[in-house]
GROMACS .gro file of C-alpha atoms in nm:
model
  253
    1MET     CA    1  13.144 -11.463 -19.525
    2LYS     CA    2  13.386 -11.665 -19.320
    3THR     CA    3  13.120 -11.787 -19.095
    4SER     CA    4  12.938 -11.933 -19.412
    5ILE     CA    5  13.257 -12.121 -19.537
    6ALA     CA    6  13.322 -12.266 -19.174
    7LEU     CA    7  12.964 -12.383 -19.159
    8ALA     CA    8  12.985 -12.550 -19.499
    9LEU     CA    9  13.313 -12.721 -19.408
   10TRP     CA   10  13.153 -12.854 -19.084
   11LEU     CA   11  12.843 -13.005 -19.240
   12ALA     CA   12  13.054 -13.172 -19.503
   13ALA     CA   13  13.295 -13.329 -19.250
   14GLY     CA   14  12.992 -13.451 -19.029
   15GLY     CA   15  12.821 -13.607 -19.340
   16TYR     CA   16  13.132 -13.824 -19.418
   17ALA     CA   17  13.152 -13.937 -19.072
   18TRP     CA   18  12.783 -14.032 -19.062
   19ALA     CA   19  12.838 -14.222 -19.405
   20ASP     CA   20  13.101 -14.426 -19.242
   21GLU     CA   21  12.908 -14.530 -18.935
   22THR     CA   22  12.610 -14.634 -19.140
   23VAL     CA   23  12.634 -14.979 -19.293
   24SER     CA   24  12.449 -15.022 -19.628
   25PRO     CA   25  12.291 -15.348 -19.716
   26GLU     CA   26  12.531 -15.389 -20.012
   27ALA     CA   27  12.848 -15.332 -19.789
   28ALA     CA   28  12.710 -15.536 -19.503
   29PRO     CA   29  12.851 -15.881 -19.622
   30ALA     CA   30  13.198 -15.742 -19.670
   31LYS     CA   31  13.230 -15.590 -19.326
   32SER     CA   32  13.067 -15.875 -19.135
   33ALA     CA   33  13.304 -16.093 -18.936
   34VAL     CA   34  13.084 -16.396 -18.999
   35PRO     CA   35  12.939 -16.417 -19.345
   36PRO     CA   36  12.577 -16.535 -19.339
   37SER     CA   37  12.513 -16.864 -19.495
   38ALA     CA   38  12.381 -16.845 -19.857
   39PRO     CA   39  12.043 -17.039 -19.931
   40VAL     CA   40  12.097 -17.396 -20.036
   41THR     CA   41  11.990 -17.458 -20.382
   42PRO     CA   42  11.895 -17.842 -20.469
   43ALA     CA   43  12.124 -17.983 -20.721
   44ALA     CA   44  11.984 -18.111 -21.047
   45GLY     CA   45  11.828 -18.448 -21.021
   46ALA     CA   46  11.817 -18.428 -20.640
   47ALA     CA   47  11.514 -18.581 -20.471
   48PRO     CA   48  11.277 -18.361 -20.258
   49SER     CA   49  11.311 -18.378 -19.869
   50GLY     CA   50  11.173 -18.700 -19.733
   51TRP     CA   51  11.209 -18.909 -20.055
   52ALA     CA   52  11.476 -19.129 -20.166
   53THR     CA   53  11.613 -19.189 -20.516
   54GLY     CA   54  11.827 -19.474 -20.667
   55VAL     CA   55  12.001 -19.233 -20.903
   56GLY     CA   56  12.383 -19.259 -20.856
   57VAL     CA   57  12.358 -19.562 -20.620
   58ASN     CA   58  12.599 -19.829 -20.684
   59PRO     CA   59  12.410 -20.174 -20.684
   60ALA     CA   60  12.728 -20.356 -20.571
   61ALA     CA   61  12.743 -20.124 -20.261
   62GLN     CA   62  12.422 -20.260 -20.140
   63LYS     CA   63  12.415 -20.546 -19.902
   64ALA     CA   64  12.250 -20.876 -20.014
   65GLY     CA   65  11.901 -20.915 -19.883
   66SER     CA   66  11.857 -20.537 -19.804
   67PRO     CA   67  11.579 -20.363 -19.976
   68ALA     CA   68  11.681 -20.117 -20.244
   69GLN     CA   69  11.491 -19.786 -20.258
   70GLY     CA   70  11.421 -19.644 -20.575
   71ASN     CA   71  11.124 -19.432 -20.705
   72GLY     CA   72  10.960 -19.459 -20.362
   73HIS     CA   73  10.918 -19.829 -20.390
   74VAL     CA   74  11.081 -20.094 -20.192
   75ASN     CA   75  11.206 -20.413 -20.376
   76ALA     CA   76  11.104 -20.756 -20.233
   77ALA     CA   77  11.379 -20.968 -20.081
   78PRO     CA   78  11.487 -21.281 -20.278
   79ALA     CA   79  11.314 -21.615 -20.185
   80GLN     CA   80  11.511 -21.805 -19.921
   81GLN     CA   81  11.636 -22.147 -20.042
   82PRO     CA   82  11.530 -22.446 -19.847
   83SER     CA   83  11.807 -22.598 -19.609
   84GLY     CA   84  11.825 -22.934 -19.432
   85ASN     CA   85  11.719 -22.773 -19.106
   86ASP     CA   86  11.373 -22.656 -19.216
   87PRO     CA   87  11.083 -22.795 -19.020
   88LEU     CA   88  10.886 -23.071 -19.194
   89PRO     CA   89  10.524 -23.007 -19.328
   90PRO     CA   90  10.244 -23.115 -19.102
   91PRO     CA   91  10.114 -23.464 -19.174
   92PRO     CA   92   9.782 -23.511 -19.367
   93SER     CA   93   9.467 -23.530 -19.173
   94GLU     CA   94   9.388 -23.889 -19.064
   95LEU     CA   95   9.014 -23.810 -19.080
   96PHE     CA   96   9.044 -23.693 -19.449
   97GLN     CA   97   9.257 -24.002 -19.545
   98LYS     CA   98   8.986 -24.223 -19.406
   99ALA     CA   99   8.708 -24.055 -19.576
  100GLN     CA  100   8.897 -24.047 -19.907
  101ASP     CA  101   8.958 -24.438 -19.869
  102SER     CA  102   8.592 -24.503 -19.802
  103VAL     CA  103   8.476 -24.283 -20.096
  104SER     CA  104   8.728 -24.419 -20.348
  105PRO     CA  105   8.953 -24.703 -20.234
  106LEU     CA  106   9.067 -24.770 -20.580
  107THR     CA  107   9.253 -24.556 -20.823
  108PRO     CA  108   9.091 -24.469 -21.163
  109GLN     CA  109   9.330 -24.692 -21.347
  110GLU     CA  110   9.243 -24.988 -21.120
  111ILE     CA  111   8.871 -24.922 -21.176
  112ARG     CA  112   8.925 -24.914 -21.553
  113GLN     CA  113   9.122 -25.238 -21.534
  114LEU     CA  114   8.845 -25.413 -21.331
  115ARG     CA  115   8.580 -25.300 -21.567
  116GLY     CA  116   8.783 -25.455 -21.862
  117GLN     CA  117   8.822 -25.789 -21.672
  118VAL     CA  118   8.445 -25.798 -21.616
  119GLY     CA  119   8.379 -25.723 -21.976
  120GLU     CA  120   8.611 -26.007 -22.082
  121VAL     CA  121   8.430 -26.242 -21.840
  122ASP     CA  122   8.090 -26.130 -21.994
  123LYS     CA  123   8.219 -26.208 -22.339
  124ALA     CA  124   8.338 -26.559 -22.242
  125MET     CA  125   8.015 -26.639 -22.052
  126ALA     CA  126   7.800 -26.511 -22.353
  127ALA     CA  127   8.010 -26.671 -22.631
  128PRO     CA  128   7.872 -27.007 -22.752
  129GLN     CA  129   8.090 -27.309 -22.703
  130VAL     CA  130   8.043 -27.397 -23.063
  131ALA     CA  131   7.939 -27.188 -23.373
  132ILE     CA  132   7.576 -27.240 -23.452
  133VAL     CA  133   7.483 -27.302 -23.819
  134PRO     CA  134   7.109 -27.271 -23.871
  135ARG     CA  135   6.938 -27.475 -24.159
  136ILE     CA  136   6.585 -27.531 -24.309
  137SER     CA  137   6.534 -27.896 -24.361
  138ALA     CA  138   6.274 -28.165 -24.428
  139GLN     CA  139   6.245 -28.541 -24.317
  140THR     CA  140   6.005 -28.823 -24.384
  141VAL     CA  141   5.868 -29.000 -24.077
  142ASN     CA  142   5.907 -29.381 -24.100
  143LEU     CA  143   5.613 -29.541 -23.900
  144SER     CA  144   5.743 -29.900 -23.944
  145PRO     CA  145   5.870 -30.100 -23.654
  146GLY     CA  146   6.235 -30.096 -23.597
  147ALA     CA  147   6.281 -29.778 -23.810
  148SER     CA  148   6.513 -29.499 -23.675
  149LEU     CA  149   6.368 -29.208 -23.507
  150PRO     CA  150   6.384 -28.856 -23.658
  151LEU     CA  151   6.656 -28.647 -23.529
  152VAL     CA  152   6.581 -28.298 -23.433
  153ARG     CA  153   6.891 -28.070 -23.381
  154THR     CA  154   6.838 -27.777 -23.166
  155ALA     CA  155   7.065 -27.547 -22.949
  156VAL     CA  156   7.033 -27.292 -22.664
  157ASN     CA  157   6.891 -26.959 -22.784
  158TYR     CA  158   6.809 -27.134 -23.120
  159PRO     CA  159   6.462 -27.297 -23.091
  160THR     CA  160   6.336 -27.525 -23.351
  161SER     CA  161   6.005 -27.484 -23.526
  162LEU     CA  162   5.851 -27.816 -23.655
  163THR     CA  163   5.567 -27.844 -23.899
  164PHE     CA  164   5.375 -28.160 -23.980
  165ILE     CA  165   5.232 -28.242 -24.333
  166ASP     CA  166   5.080 -28.552 -24.490
  167SER     CA  167   5.174 -28.738 -24.814
  168THR     CA  168   4.979 -28.473 -25.020
  169GLY     CA  169   5.145 -28.190 -24.861
  170ALA     CA  170   4.842 -28.075 -24.652
  171PRO     CA  171   4.919 -27.966 -24.299
  172TRP     CA  172   4.839 -28.227 -24.025
  173LYS     CA  173   4.724 -28.071 -23.682
  174LEU     CA  174   4.839 -28.188 -23.356
  175GLY     CA  175   4.567 -28.368 -23.157
  176ALA     CA  176   4.726 -28.324 -22.803
  177ALA     CA  177   5.012 -28.157 -22.618
  178PRO     CA  178   5.343 -28.293 -22.701
  179ILE     CA  179   5.540 -28.466 -22.399
  180SER     CA  180   5.922 -28.431 -22.350
  181GLY     CA  181   6.137 -28.677 -22.163
  182ASN     CA  182   6.411 -28.423 -22.071
  183PRO     CA  183   6.310 -28.124 -21.852
  184ASP     CA  184   6.587 -27.930 -22.031
  185ILE     CA  185   6.391 -27.957 -22.357
  186THR     CA  186   6.055 -27.791 -22.347
  187PRO     CA  187   5.792 -27.833 -22.623
  188TYR     CA  188   5.545 -27.562 -22.712
  189TYR     CA  189   5.254 -27.603 -22.952
  190VAL     CA  190   4.973 -27.393 -23.108
  191PRO     CA  191   4.634 -27.568 -23.042
  192ASN     CA  192   4.449 -27.672 -23.362
  193SER     CA  193   4.752 -27.604 -23.577
  194PRO     CA  194   5.035 -27.828 -23.719
  195VAL     CA  195   5.310 -27.616 -23.564
  196MET     CA  196   5.516 -27.685 -23.256
  197VAL     CA  197   5.843 -27.535 -23.113
  198LEU     CA  198   6.119 -27.710 -22.927
  199TYR     CA  199   6.334 -27.504 -22.691
  200ALA     CA  200   6.659 -27.632 -22.525
  201ALA     CA  201   6.750 -27.479 -22.174
  202LYS     CA  202   7.106 -27.629 -22.172
  203PRO     CA  203   7.369 -27.734 -22.422
  204PHE     CA  204   7.433 -28.117 -22.486
  205ALA     CA  205   7.095 -28.207 -22.368
  206SER     CA  206   6.920 -28.494 -22.540
  207GLY     CA  207   6.576 -28.691 -22.507
  208ASN     CA  208   6.272 -28.802 -22.668
  209VAL     CA  209   5.960 -28.582 -22.748
  210THR     CA  210   5.634 -28.766 -22.796
  211VAL     CA  211   5.385 -28.607 -23.051
  212TYR     CA  212   5.037 -28.687 -23.109
  213LEU     CA  213   4.863 -28.608 -23.440
  214GLU     CA  214   4.497 -28.585 -23.502
  215GLY     CA  215   4.337 -28.900 -23.626
  216LEU     CA  216   4.679 -29.087 -23.636
  217ALA     CA  217   4.663 -29.406 -23.451
  218VAL     CA  218   5.040 -29.413 -23.347
  219PRO     CA  219   5.242 -29.143 -23.188
  220ILE     CA  220   5.539 -28.986 -23.353
  221MET     CA  221   5.863 -29.014 -23.143
  222LEU     CA  222   6.134 -28.749 -23.203
  223ASN     CA  223   6.494 -28.772 -23.094
  224VAL     CA  224   6.604 -28.427 -22.984
  225SER     CA  225   6.957 -28.314 -22.926
  226SER     CA  226   7.101 -27.979 -22.834
  227GLY     CA  227   7.458 -28.069 -22.893
  228GLU     CA  228   7.709 -28.371 -22.919
  229SER     CA  229   7.942 -28.385 -22.634
  230ASP     CA  230   8.166 -28.660 -22.775
  231THR     CA  231   8.283 -28.457 -23.064
  232LYS     CA  232   8.546 -28.196 -23.101
  233ALA     CA  233   8.370 -28.020 -23.393
  234GLN     CA  234   8.355 -27.640 -23.351
  235THR     CA  235   8.024 -27.602 -23.530
  236TRP     CA  236   7.679 -27.738 -23.469
  237THR     CA  237   7.413 -27.737 -23.736
  238VAL     CA  238   7.059 -27.661 -23.604
  239ASP     CA  239   6.724 -27.732 -23.760
  240SER     CA  240   6.574 -27.379 -23.748
  241ARG     CA  241   6.275 -27.496 -23.935
  242LEU     CA  242   6.204 -27.871 -23.992
  243ASP     CA  243   5.915 -28.000 -24.200
  244LEU     CA  244   5.819 -28.365 -24.111
  245ARG     CA  245   5.637 -28.566 -24.376
  246VAL     CA  246   5.408 -28.839 -24.253
  247PRO     CA  247   5.349 -29.102 -24.516
  248ARG     CA  248   4.976 -29.112 -24.483
  249ARG     CA  249   4.679 -28.906 -24.591
  250GLY     CA  250   4.587 -28.664 -24.314
  251PRO     CA  251   4.236 -28.549 -24.214
  252GLY     CA  252   4.290 -28.220 -24.417
  253ALA     CA  253   4.374 -28.394 -24.739
   0.00000   0.00000   0.00000
């Protein structure tokens, strides 16, 4: 009986000693001389490893011209202002300047100005020196000696058409081609008809034109003028159509 009690006490004492020497996982931190470092938990809002964030960064603390990092993007540096020591730009190509001068030596404004001047010159050249007033008139030819010649008024670009009739009003045909004494006044006629045309090539030209009528013994002399140079009048009346009456009975009466 005593032996059993002594054995029980010995086992109990040995168990307590074994428990003191064995370190449990829960009691290890308290008995360790240097406590193990606790795992680092990332703070709320902190960026992952290798990434930068702009949260909490004071803009005034950043240096001027240094790129600010935020959201993984790098902001561009501000443009550098030009200074007086910057190098000059390269001069333009001499060959390009020569080609440009050969293709267009004048500016568009100069070209428009020259074209306007050419237009004004053309208007001045085409404008008549006097205003032309065309008329349809009739005259009676006087075949008596000493009588005045019939005056035919014409102008440049305004030919005169003449028709010959006898005393009864019947047409009197031309018997031959009319002849002009001035090369600047050209007569045209239609054969076997009483019609002829006088054309003036220059202004202020004058001269006589001889007309031969069929069956008439004497020629008819006409005084033709394309303008009067000794007058300041600004108008000139032109005989666009002139009927010349011969005081005789013609072959067609």
